[in-house]
CSV table of C-alpha atoms in Angstrom, one decimal:
chain,number,residue,atom,x,y,z
A,1373,MET,CA,-12.8,-47.6,12.7
A,1374,ARG,CA,-12.4,-50.0,15.4
A,1375,LEU,CA,-15.0,-50.0,18.5
A,1376,ILE,CA,-12.2,-50.0,21.1
A,1377,ARG,CA,-12.1,-46.4,21.0
A,1378,LEU,CA,-15.4,-46.6,22.2
A,1379,LEU,CA,-14.2,-48.3,25.4
A,1380,LYS,CA,-10.8,-46.9,25.2
A,1381,TYR,CA,-11.5,-45.7,29.2
A,1382,ASP,CA,-12.4,-49.4,30.4
A,1383,LEU,CA,-9.0,-50.2,28.5
A,1384,ALA,CA,-7.1,-47.4,31.0
A,1385,ARG,CA,-9.0,-49.0,34.2
A,1386,GLU,CA,-7.9,-52.5,32.7
A,1387,ALA,CA,-4.5,-51.5,32.3
A,1388,GLU,CA,-4.0,-50.6,35.9
A,1389,ASP,CA,-5.5,-54.1,36.9
A,1390,TRP,CA,-2.5,-55.7,34.6
A,1391,VAL,CA,-0.1,-52.9,36.4
A,1392,ASP,CA,-0.8,-54.3,39.5
A,1393,ASP,CA,-0.9,-57.7,39.1
A,1394,GLY,CA,2.6,-57.5,37.1
A,1395,VAL,CA,1.6,-58.2,33.6
A,1396,ILE,CA,3.2,-55.0,32.3
A,1397,SER,CA,5.2,-52.0,33.6
A,1398,GLU,CA,3.2,-48.5,34.2
A,1399,ALA,CA,5.4,-47.2,31.2
A,1400,GLN,CA,4.1,-50.3,28.9
A,1401,ALA,CA,0.6,-49.0,30.5
A,1402,GLU,CA,1.1,-45.8,29.2
A,1403,LEU,CA,2.3,-46.7,25.5
A,1404,ILE,CA,-1.0,-48.7,25.7
A,1405,CYS,CA,-3.1,-45.5,26.6
A,1406,ALA,CA,-1.4,-43.1,24.4
A,1407,ARG,CA,-2.2,-45.3,21.3
A,1408,TYR,CA,-6.0,-44.4,22.1
A,1409,GLN,CA,-5.2,-40.9,23.2
A,1410,VAL,CA,-5.7,-41.7,26.7
A,1411,ASP,CA,-4.2,-40.2,29.4
A,1412,TYR,CA,-3.1,-42.9,31.4
A,1413,ARG,CA,-2.8,-41.1,34.9
A,1414,SER,CA,-5.6,-38.7,34.3
A,1415,ALA,CA,-7.9,-42.1,33.6
A,1416,ARG,CA,-7.1,-43.7,36.5
A,1417,GLN,CA,-9.1,-40.8,38.4
A,1418,ARG,CA,-12.0,-40.5,36.2
A,1419,SER,CA,-15.0,-41.3,37.9
A,1420,LEU,CA,-18.2,-41.1,35.8
A,1421,GLY,CA,-20.0,-42.7,38.9
A,1422,TYR,CA,-19.1,-40.2,41.1
A,1423,ASN,CA,-20.2,-37.5,39.0
A,1424,VAL,CA,-23.7,-38.9,38.1
A,1425,LEU,CA,-24.2,-39.4,41.6
A,1426,VAL,CA,-22.9,-35.7,42.6
A,1427,GLY,CA,-25.5,-35.0,39.5
A,1428,LEU,CA,-28.5,-36.9,41.0
A,1429,ALA,CA,-28.0,-35.6,44.2
A,1430,TYR,CA,-28.2,-32.3,43.2
A,1431,LEU,CA,-31.7,-33.0,41.1
A,1432,PHE,CA,-33.1,-34.7,44.7
A,1433,ILE,CA,-31.8,-31.5,46.3
A,1434,ALA,CA,-34.1,-29.2,43.5
A,1435,LEU,CA,-36.9,-31.9,43.7
A,1436,ALA,CA,-37.1,-31.8,47.7
A,1437,LEU,CA,-36.9,-27.8,47.7
A,1438,ILE,CA,-39.5,-27.6,45.3
A,1439,THR,CA,-41.9,-30.1,46.8
A,1440,LEU,CA,-41.8,-28.1,50.0
A,1441,ILE,CA,-42.5,-25.2,49.0
A,1442,GLY,CA,-45.6,-26.6,46.9
A,1443,ALA,CA,-46.3,-28.5,50.3
A,1444,ASN,CA,-47.2,-24.7,51.9
A,1445,TRP,CA,-47.8,-22.9,48.7
A,1446,GLU,CA,-51.2,-21.4,49.3
A,1447,GLU,CA,-50.0,-20.4,52.7
A,1448,ILE,CA,-47.0,-18.1,51.6
A,1449,PRO,CA,-48.4,-14.6,50.7
A,1450,ARG,CA,-47.8,-13.9,46.9
A,1451,ALA,CA,-45.0,-11.1,47.2
A,1452,LEU,CA,-43.0,-14.0,49.6
A,1453,ARG,CA,-43.7,-16.5,47.2
A,1454,MET,CA,-42.1,-14.5,43.8
A,1455,GLY,CA,-39.6,-13.0,45.9
A,1456,GLY,CA,-38.3,-16.2,47.3
A,1457,LEU,CA,-38.4,-17.9,44.1
A,1458,ILE,CA,-36.6,-15.2,42.4
A,1459,ALA,CA,-33.8,-15.3,45.2
A,1460,LEU,CA,-33.0,-18.5,45.8
A,1461,THR,CA,-32.5,-18.7,41.4
A,1462,LEU,CA,-30.2,-16.2,42.2
A,1463,VAL,CA,-28.5,-17.0,45.0
A,1464,THR,CA,-27.8,-20.2,43.4
A,1465,GLN,CA,-26.1,-19.2,40.3
A,1466,TRP,CA,-24.4,-16.7,42.6
A,1467,VAL,CA,-22.7,-19.3,44.2
A,1468,ALA,CA,-22.6,-21.4,41.0
A,1469,LEU,CA,-20.3,-18.6,39.6
A,1470,ARG,CA,-18.2,-18.3,42.3
A,1471,ALA,CA,-17.3,-21.7,42.9
A,1472,TYR,CA,-16.4,-22.0,39.1
A,1473,CYS,CA,-14.4,-18.7,39.0
A,1474,THR,CA,-12.3,-20.0,42.1
A,1475,GLY,CA,-11.3,-22.9,39.9
A,1476,ASP,CA,-13.5,-25.6,41.2
A,1477,ARG,CA,-15.5,-25.7,37.9
A,1478,ARG,CA,-17.5,-29.2,38.5
A,1479,ALA,CA,-18.9,-28.0,41.3
A,1480,GLY,CA,-19.4,-24.7,39.8
A,1481,GLU,CA,-21.5,-26.7,36.5
A,1482,GLY,CA,-23.1,-28.7,39.2
A,1483,LEU,CA,-24.4,-26.0,40.9
A,1484,PHE,CA,-25.5,-24.2,37.7
A,1485,LEU,CA,-27.4,-27.3,36.8
A,1486,LEU,CA,-29.2,-26.9,40.4
A,1487,GLY,CA,-29.7,-23.0,39.4
A,1488,ASN,CA,-31.3,-24.0,35.9
A,1489,PHE,CA,-33.7,-26.4,37.5
A,1490,PHE,CA,-34.7,-23.8,40.3
A,1491,PHE,CA,-35.2,-21.4,37.3
A,1492,GLY,CA,-37.6,-23.5,35.6
A,1493,ALA,CA,-39.7,-24.3,38.4
A,1494,ALA,CA,-39.8,-20.3,39.2
A,1495,ILE,CA,-41.2,-19.8,35.7
A,1496,ILE,CA,-43.9,-22.6,36.4
A,1497,LEU,CA,-45.0,-21.3,39.8
A,1498,ILE,CA,-45.2,-17.6,39.2
A,1499,ALA,CA,-47.1,-18.7,35.7
A,1500,GLN,CA,-49.5,-20.4,38.4
A,1501,ILE,CA,-49.4,-17.3,40.5
A,1502,TYR,CA,-50.6,-14.6,37.8
A,1503,HIS,CA,-52.1,-17.3,35.9
A,1504,LEU,CA,-50.1,-16.8,32.9
A,1505,GLY,CA,-50.9,-20.6,30.8
A,1506,GLU,CA,-52.1,-19.2,27.4
A,1507,HIS,CA,-49.3,-21.3,25.7
A,1508,MET,CA,-47.7,-23.4,28.0
A,1509,PRO,CA,-44.3,-24.2,25.7
A,1510,ASP,CA,-43.8,-20.8,25.9
A,1511,GLY,CA,-42.4,-21.6,29.8
A,1512,ILE,CA,-40.2,-24.1,28.6
A,1513,PHE,CA,-38.5,-22.4,25.8
A,1514,TRP,CA,-37.8,-19.6,28.4
A,1515,TRP,CA,-36.5,-22.0,30.9
A,1516,ALA,CA,-34.3,-23.3,28.1
A,1517,LEU,CA,-33.5,-19.7,26.9
A,1518,GLY,CA,-32.1,-19.1,30.6
A,1519,CYS,CA,-30.1,-22.3,31.0
A,1520,LEU,CA,-28.4,-21.2,27.3
A,1521,PRO,CA,-25.8,-18.3,28.6
A,1522,PHE,CA,-24.5,-20.6,31.4
A,1523,ALA,CA,-23.9,-23.3,28.9
A,1524,LEU,CA,-22.2,-20.9,26.6
A,1525,ILE,CA,-19.9,-19.3,29.0
A,1526,THR,CA,-18.9,-22.8,31.0
A,1527,ARG,CA,-18.8,-24.6,27.8
A,1528,SER,CA,-20.0,-27.7,29.8
A,1529,PRO,CA,-21.6,-30.7,28.2
A,1530,TRP,CA,-24.0,-31.4,30.8
A,1531,LEU,CA,-25.3,-27.6,30.6
A,1532,ALA,CA,-25.8,-27.8,26.6
A,1533,ILE,CA,-27.3,-30.9,27.3
A,1534,GLN,CA,-29.8,-29.9,30.0
A,1535,ALA,CA,-30.7,-26.8,27.8
A,1536,ASN,CA,-31.1,-29.2,24.2
A,1537,VAL,CA,-33.4,-31.5,26.2
A,1538,LEU,CA,-35.4,-28.6,27.2
A,1539,ALA,CA,-35.2,-27.0,24.0
A,1540,LEU,CA,-36.1,-30.6,22.4
A,1541,LEU,CA,-39.2,-30.6,24.9
A,1542,TRP,CA,-40.3,-27.1,23.4
A,1543,PHE,CA,-39.9,-28.3,20.1
A,1544,PHE,CA,-42.2,-31.6,20.3
A,1545,LEU,CA,-45.0,-29.4,22.1
A,1546,GLN,CA,-44.9,-26.7,19.5
A,1547,VAL,CA,-45.1,-28.4,16.7
A,1548,SER,CA,-47.9,-30.6,18.2
A,1549,MET,CA,-50.0,-27.6,18.6
A,1550,GLY,CA,-49.2,-26.2,15.0
A,1551,TYR,CA,-46.3,-23.8,15.5
A,1552,TYR,CA,-43.3,-23.9,13.7
A,1553,PRO,CA,-40.5,-23.7,16.3
A,1554,ALA,CA,-38.1,-21.0,14.3
A,1555,LEU,CA,-35.9,-20.6,17.0
A,1556,PHE,CA,-34.9,-23.8,17.7
A,1557,PRO,CA,-31.5,-23.6,15.4
A,1558,LEU,CA,-30.2,-21.5,18.1
A,1559,PHE,CA,-30.1,-24.8,20.6
A,1560,ILE,CA,-28.4,-26.4,17.8
A,1561,ALA,CA,-25.9,-23.6,17.7
A,1562,GLN,CA,-25.3,-23.6,21.2
A,1563,SER,CA,-24.5,-27.3,21.3
A,1564,LEU,CA,-22.2,-27.1,18.3
A,1565,TYR,CA,-19.9,-24.7,20.1
A,1566,VAL,CA,-20.0,-26.4,23.5
A,1567,LEU,CA,-18.8,-29.7,21.3
A,1568,LEU,CA,-16.3,-27.9,19.5
A,1569,ARG,CA,-15.2,-25.5,21.9
A,1570,GLY,CA,-15.7,-27.6,25.3
A,1571,ARG,CA,-15.0,-31.0,26.8
A,1572,ALA,CA,-15.9,-34.2,24.6
A,1573,SER,CA,-19.6,-35.6,25.1
A,1574,THR,CA,-20.7,-38.4,23.0
A,1575,ILE,CA,-24.1,-37.9,24.4
A,1576,LEU,CA,-24.4,-34.2,23.6
A,1577,MET,CA,-22.7,-34.9,20.0
A,1578,LEU,CA,-25.7,-38.1,19.6
A,1579,LEU,CA,-28.6,-35.2,20.7
A,1580,LEU,CA,-26.9,-32.8,18.6
A,1581,VAL,CA,-27.2,-35.2,15.5
A,1582,VAL,CA,-30.9,-35.9,16.5
A,1583,SER,CA,-31.8,-32.7,16.8
A,1584,ILE,CA,-30.3,-31.3,13.0
A,1585,GLY,CA,-32.5,-34.3,11.9
A,1586,PHE,CA,-35.4,-33.5,13.6
A,1587,TRP,CA,-35.6,-29.8,12.6
A,1588,ILE,CA,-34.6,-30.8,9.0
A,1589,GLU,CA,-37.3,-33.5,8.9
A,1590,PHE,CA,-40.0,-31.0,10.6
A,1591,SER,CA,-38.9,-27.6,8.4
A,1592,LEU,CA,-39.4,-29.7,5.0
A,1593,SER,CA,-42.9,-31.3,6.7
A,1594,GLU,CA,-44.0,-27.5,7.3
A,1595,PHE,CA,-42.9,-26.6,3.3
A,1596,TRP,CA,-44.7,-29.4,2.1
A,1597,ARG,CA,-47.9,-29.0,4.0
A,1598,GLY,CA,-47.7,-25.4,3.0
A,1599,GLU,CA,-51.3,-23.7,3.4
A,1600,GLN,CA,-53.0,-26.7,4.2
A,1601,LEU,CA,-55.2,-26.6,7.4
A,1602,GLY,CA,-54.3,-28.7,10.5
A,1603,ALA,CA,-52.0,-28.8,13.6
A,1604,GLY,CA,-49.5,-30.7,14.9
A,1605,LEU,CA,-46.5,-32.8,12.8
A,1606,GLU,CA,-47.2,-34.6,9.9
A,1607,PHE,CA,-44.7,-36.5,7.8
A,1608,TYR,CA,-44.9,-37.2,4.0
A,1609,SER,CA,-43.7,-40.3,2.6
A,1610,GLU,CA,-40.9,-37.9,1.0
A,1611,ASN,CA,-39.8,-37.2,4.6
A,1612,LEU,CA,-38.6,-41.2,4.8
A,1613,ALA,CA,-36.7,-40.6,1.1
A,1614,VAL,CA,-34.8,-37.8,3.1
A,1615,ALA,CA,-34.5,-39.4,6.1
A,1616,VAL,CA,-32.7,-42.3,4.3
A,1617,SER,CA,-30.8,-39.9,2.4
A,1618,LEU,CA,-29.4,-38.2,5.6
A,1619,PHE,CA,-28.6,-41.5,7.5
A,1620,ILE,CA,-26.1,-42.1,4.0
A,1621,LEU,CA,-24.6,-38.5,4.5
A,1622,LEU,CA,-24.0,-39.3,8.0
A,1623,TYR,CA,-22.3,-43.0,7.7
A,1624,THR,CA,-19.9,-41.1,5.0
A,1625,PHE,CA,-19.3,-38.3,7.4
A,1626,SER,CA,-18.8,-40.4,9.9
A,1627,HIS,CA,-15.4,-42.0,8.0
A,1628,TRP,CA,-14.2,-38.7,6.7
A,1629,LEU,CA,-14.4,-37.4,10.3
A,1630,ALA,CA,-12.2,-40.7,11.1
A,1631,LEU,CA,-9.4,-39.2,9.0
A,1632,ARG,CA,-9.2,-35.9,11.5
A,1633,ALA,CA,-6.4,-35.7,13.6
A,1634,SER,CA,-8.1,-34.7,16.8
A,1635,PRO,CA,-8.9,-38.2,18.8
A,1636,VAL,CA,-12.0,-36.9,19.8
A,1637,ALA,CA,-13.5,-36.7,16.2
A,1638,LYS,CA,-12.0,-40.3,16.3
A,1639,ASP,CA,-14.6,-41.5,18.7
A,1640,TYR,CA,-17.3,-39.4,17.8
A,1641,ALA,CA,-16.9,-41.0,14.1
A,1642,ALA,CA,-17.0,-44.3,15.6
A,1643,VAL,CA,-19.9,-43.7,17.4
A,1644,ILE,CA,-21.7,-42.1,14.2
A,1645,SER,CA,-21.1,-45.2,12.2
A,1646,VAL,CA,-22.0,-47.7,14.8
A,1647,TRP,CA,-25.5,-46.1,14.9
A,1648,CYS,CA,-25.8,-45.6,11.2
A,1649,LEU,CA,-25.2,-49.0,10.9
A,1650,ARG,CA,-27.9,-50.4,13.4
A,1651,PHE,CA,-30.4,-48.0,11.9
A,1652,ALA,CA,-29.3,-49.6,8.4
A,1653,LEU,CA,-30.0,-52.9,9.4
A,1654,ALA,CA,-32.9,-52.2,11.5
A,1655,SER,CA,-34.4,-50.2,8.3
A,1656,LEU,CA,-33.6,-53.4,5.8
A,1657,LEU,CA,-35.7,-55.6,8.4
A,1658,VAL,CA,-38.5,-53.7,8.3
A,1659,PHE,CA,-38.3,-53.5,4.7
A,1660,SER,CA,-38.0,-57.1,4.1
A,1661,PHE,CA,-41.8,-57.8,4.2
A,1662,GLU,CA,-43.8,-56.5,1.6
A,1663,GLN,CA,-46.3,-54.4,2.9
A,1664,PRO,CA,-43.9,-51.1,3.7
A,1665,TRP,CA,-43.3,-51.4,0.1
A,1666,GLU,CA,-47.2,-51.4,-0.6
A,1667,ALA,CA,-47.8,-48.8,1.7
A,1668,LEU,CA,-45.2,-46.5,0.1
A,1669,ILE,CA,-46.4,-47.2,-3.9
A,1670,GLU,CA,-49.9,-46.7,-2.6
A,1671,ALA,CA,-48.7,-42.9,-1.1
A,1672,ASP,CA,-49.2,-39.9,-2.3
A,1673,TRP,CA,-45.8,-38.7,-4.0
A,1674,GLN,CA,-47.2,-35.0,-4.4
A,1675,HIS,CA,-43.9,-33.1,-4.1
A,1676,ARG,CA,-41.3,-35.0,-6.0
A,1677,LEU,CA,-39.6,-32.1,-7.5
A,1678,SER,CA,-38.3,-30.8,-4.0
A,1679,MET,CA,-37.5,-33.9,-2.9
A,1680,TRP,CA,-35.3,-34.9,-5.5
A,1681,LEU,CA,-33.5,-31.6,-5.0
A,1682,VAL,CA,-33.1,-32.5,-1.2
A,1683,VAL,CA,-31.9,-35.9,-1.9
A,1684,ALA,CA,-29.5,-34.5,-5.2
A,1685,VAL,CA,-28.0,-31.9,-2.6
A,1686,MET,CA,-27.2,-34.4,0.5
A,1687,ALA,CA,-26.0,-36.8,-2.3
A,1688,THR,CA,-23.3,-34.3,-3.6
A,1689,VAL,CA,-22.1,-33.6,-0.3
A,1690,THR,CA,-22.0,-37.1,0.6
A,1691,LEU,CA,-19.7,-38.0,-2.6
A,1692,LEU,CA,-17.5,-34.8,-1.7
A,1693,LEU,CA,-16.9,-36.3,1.9
A,1694,ALA,CA,-16.6,-39.8,0.4
A,1695,LEU,CA,-13.9,-39.1,-2.1
A,1696,PRO,CA,-11.2,-38.2,0.6
A,1697,ALA,CA,-12.7,-40.7,2.8
A,1698,ARG,CA,-12.3,-43.2,0.2
A,1699,ARG,CA,-15.8,-44.5,0.5
A,1700,LEU,CA,-17.0,-43.4,-2.9
A,1701,ILE,CA,-17.8,-47.3,-4.3
A,1702,SER,CA,-19.7,-48.0,-0.9
A,1703,SER,CA,-21.5,-44.8,-0.7
A,1704,GLY,CA,-22.2,-44.8,-4.4
A,1705,LEU,CA,-23.6,-48.3,-4.1
A,1706,LEU,CA,-26.0,-47.6,-1.4
A,1707,TYR,CA,-27.2,-44.3,-3.2
A,1708,VAL,CA,-27.8,-46.6,-6.5
A,1709,PHE,CA,-29.5,-49.0,-4.3
A,1710,PHE,CA,-31.7,-46.1,-2.7
A,1711,ILE,CA,-32.0,-44.2,-5.1
A,1712,GLY,CA,-33.4,-47.0,-8.0
A,1713,ALA,CA,-35.9,-47.8,-4.8
A,1714,LEU,CA,-36.8,-44.4,-4.6
A,1715,ILE,CA,-37.8,-44.0,-8.5
A,1716,THR,CA,-39.9,-47.6,-8.4
A,1717,VAL,CA,-42.1,-46.5,-5.8
A,1718,SER,CA,-42.6,-42.6,-6.5
A,1719,SER,CA,-43.6,-43.2,-10.1
A,1720,SER,CA,-45.3,-46.6,-10.2
A,1721,ASP,CA,-48.7,-47.5,-9.1
A,1722,ASN,CA,-47.9,-51.2,-9.6
A,1723,GLN,CA,-48.4,-53.5,-6.6
A,1724,ASP,CA,-46.5,-56.3,-8.2
A,1725,LEU,CA,-43.1,-54.4,-7.7
A,1726,ALA,CA,-43.4,-54.7,-3.9
A,1727,MET,CA,-42.4,-58.1,-4.2
A,1728,TYR,CA,-39.4,-57.8,-6.2
A,1729,LEU,CA,-38.4,-55.0,-4.1
A,1730,GLN,CA,-38.9,-57.2,-1.0
A,1731,VAL,CA,-36.9,-59.8,-2.6
A,1732,ALA,CA,-34.0,-57.2,-3.3
A,1733,THR,CA,-34.3,-55.8,0.1
A,1734,ASN,CA,-33.7,-59.4,1.6
A,1735,PHE,CA,-30.7,-60.1,-0.1
A,1736,ALA,CA,-29.3,-56.5,0.5
A,1737,LEU,CA,-29.7,-57.8,4.2
A,1738,ILE,CA,-28.2,-61.1,3.4
A,1739,GLY,CA,-25.2,-59.3,1.8
A,1740,CYS,CA,-24.5,-56.7,4.7
A,1741,GLY,CA,-24.8,-59.9,7.3
A,1742,SER,CA,-21.9,-61.6,5.2
A,1743,TRP,CA,-20.2,-58.5,4.9
A,1744,LEU,CA,-20.5,-57.6,8.9
A,1745,ILE,CA,-19.3,-61.2,9.3
A,1746,TYR,CA,-16.5,-61.1,6.9
A,1747,ARG,CA,-15.5,-57.4,8.6
A,1748,GLY,CA,-15.8,-58.9,11.9
A,1749,ILE,CA,-13.4,-62.4,11.2
A,1750,HIS,CA,-10.8,-60.3,8.9
A,1751,ASP,CA,-10.3,-57.1,11.3
A,1752,GLY,CA,-11.0,-58.9,14.6
A,1753,ILE,CA,-14.2,-57.0,15.2
A,1754,SER,CA,-16.1,-59.2,17.8
A,1755,HIS,CA,-19.2,-56.4,17.6
A,1756,TYR,CA,-19.4,-56.3,13.3
A,1757,PHE,CA,-19.1,-60.6,13.3
A,1758,PHE,CA,-22.3,-60.6,16.2
A,1759,LEU,CA,-24.4,-58.0,14.4
A,1760,GLY,CA,-23.7,-60.2,10.9
A,1761,VAL,CA,-24.9,-63.1,12.4
A,1762,MET,CA,-27.6,-62.0,14.3
A,1763,SER,CA,-29.0,-60.2,11.1
A,1764,ILE,CA,-28.7,-63.0,9.2
A,1765,LEU,CA,-30.5,-65.1,12.4
A,1766,ILE,CA,-33.4,-62.5,12.5
A,1767,THR,CA,-33.6,-62.2,8.7
A,1768,ALA,CA,-34.5,-66.3,9.0
A,1769,LEU,CA,-36.5,-66.3,11.3
A,1770,LEU,CA,-38.8,-63.3,10.0
A,1771,ARG,CA,-38.7,-65.2,6.8
A,1772,TYR,CA,-40.0,-68.2,8.3
A,1773,ILE,CA,-43.0,-66.7,9.9
A,1774,ASP,CA,-43.8,-65.1,6.6
A,1775,LEU,CA,-43.4,-68.3,4.6
A,1776,ILE,CA,-45.6,-70.6,7.1
A,1777,GLY,CA,-47.1,-72.7,4.9
A,1778,ASP,CA,-44.6,-72.5,2.3
A,1779,TYR,CA,-42.0,-75.1,3.3
A,1780,LEU,CA,-40.4,-75.9,0.2
A,1781,GLY,CA,-39.5,-72.0,0.0
A,1782,ALA,CA,-38.7,-71.7,3.9
A,1783,SER,CA,-36.4,-74.8,3.3
A,1784,LEU,CA,-34.5,-73.3,0.5
A,1785,ILE,CA,-33.6,-70.0,2.7
A,1786,PHE,CA,-32.5,-72.2,5.2
A,1787,ILE,CA,-30.1,-74.0,3.6
A,1788,LEU,CA,-29.0,-70.7,1.7
A,1789,PHE,CA,-28.2,-69.3,5.4
A,1790,ALA,CA,-27.1,-72.4,6.6
A,1791,GLY,CA,-24.3,-72.0,3.5
A,1792,LEU,CA,-23.5,-68.6,4.8
A,1793,LEU,CA,-22.6,-69.6,7.9
A,1794,LEU,CA,-20.2,-72.7,7.3
A,1795,GLY,CA,-19.0,-70.9,4.6
A,1796,ALA,CA,-18.1,-67.8,7.3
A,1797,ALA,CA,-16.9,-70.5,9.8
A,1798,LYS,CA,-14.6,-72.3,7.3
A,1799,TYR,CA,-12.9,-68.7,6.3
A,1800,TRP,CA,-12.5,-67.9,10.5
A,1801,LYS,CA,-10.7,-71.2,10.6
A,1802,TYR,CA,-8.7,-70.5,7.3
A,1803,HIS,CA,-7.8,-66.7,8.8
A,1804,GLN,CA,-7.0,-68.4,12.6
A,1805,GLY,CA,-4.5,-71.0,10.5
A,1806,ARG,CA,-2.9,-68.4,8.6
A,1807,GLU,CA,-2.5,-65.9,11.7
A,1808,GLY,CA,-1.0,-68.7,13.5
A,1809,ALA,CA,1.7,-69.9,10.2
A,1810,GLN,CA,2.8,-66.1,10.8
């Protein structure tokens, strides 16, 4: 999937400049934008900067009022304090609802955001008045829950993001104190609903994916911890296996999503694919050293059965998605490498195996870099090309640092990398020549 989908609104604005310069006609600009499912005329009026400035202005209004109230807090009678906070919140939300219902939806959404900030401030300050601070995360939970209805009614991505961010804050505070956030899926469901029924939002989509990942991992961690004493977030070696399996599933899901007719689905697919690729390269760079493999071999794999069950379920879903997406071979190879490494580290205590796994990871990293360079040249995707080159260069640098003192080994690795890059350059020249001949 081409990464130009992520820059399609910039393309629309560039097309406007081309029309103004007489390079293309307005009809041609509309055809170019239509190819990427962008309305040329509406994109010209699209102003992210305006929306950001208005949102920040509302935020600073909220901060100014909260600061003003806080500065004179002790001088205000208790009844007036509480009544004023409630009145400020209700009036702001009423004005927002009125603006939204009369057709000015963007202004309504901005005022809803402001009203939600006032609602949070009211919770905090009223709790301070009546000394209600026994379990601090409860206040954030009620704040997030209060934002929820407005996100569902308006189906606004920004209101859903506000609720989801607060829910994540509550999630981490809860788990840090040893409590399970049982109602967190409620906020996941609202984000999913807004994504499906509201405007497109890449930020909300990524936030939803992150929220699902954290919830799955912590739920498994709580299940594996069982009746053991101790509070706070605790991850096991099995969590890493589940995380890798999740990213393979996400990668395959992105290709399945790219087959949907909806242009929004294609945009989401491109974003998910890019971030999965970055995660894969970062993970391979970490495991290109011997120490992480040694730590995994030394780890206590006490929950193998349930871990394998979760991995098997995810692998099954991955392969079912890979079949229509025509990614059966690539997804299968990823799982072969992953499951082979997982079996090795979870069932053996031989530390010598760490070196072989390190070597295999370095070869996988070189293979990924070479594949990205090939894709970048063959399909004309500059992001893939430079990502592949950077992965090879970083690998070379890391191996040089790792092999200082072993000059022969470092020289052989550098020769190998030089050969790969020269081969890529030759293929680029051949590909350019063939395109020129056509």
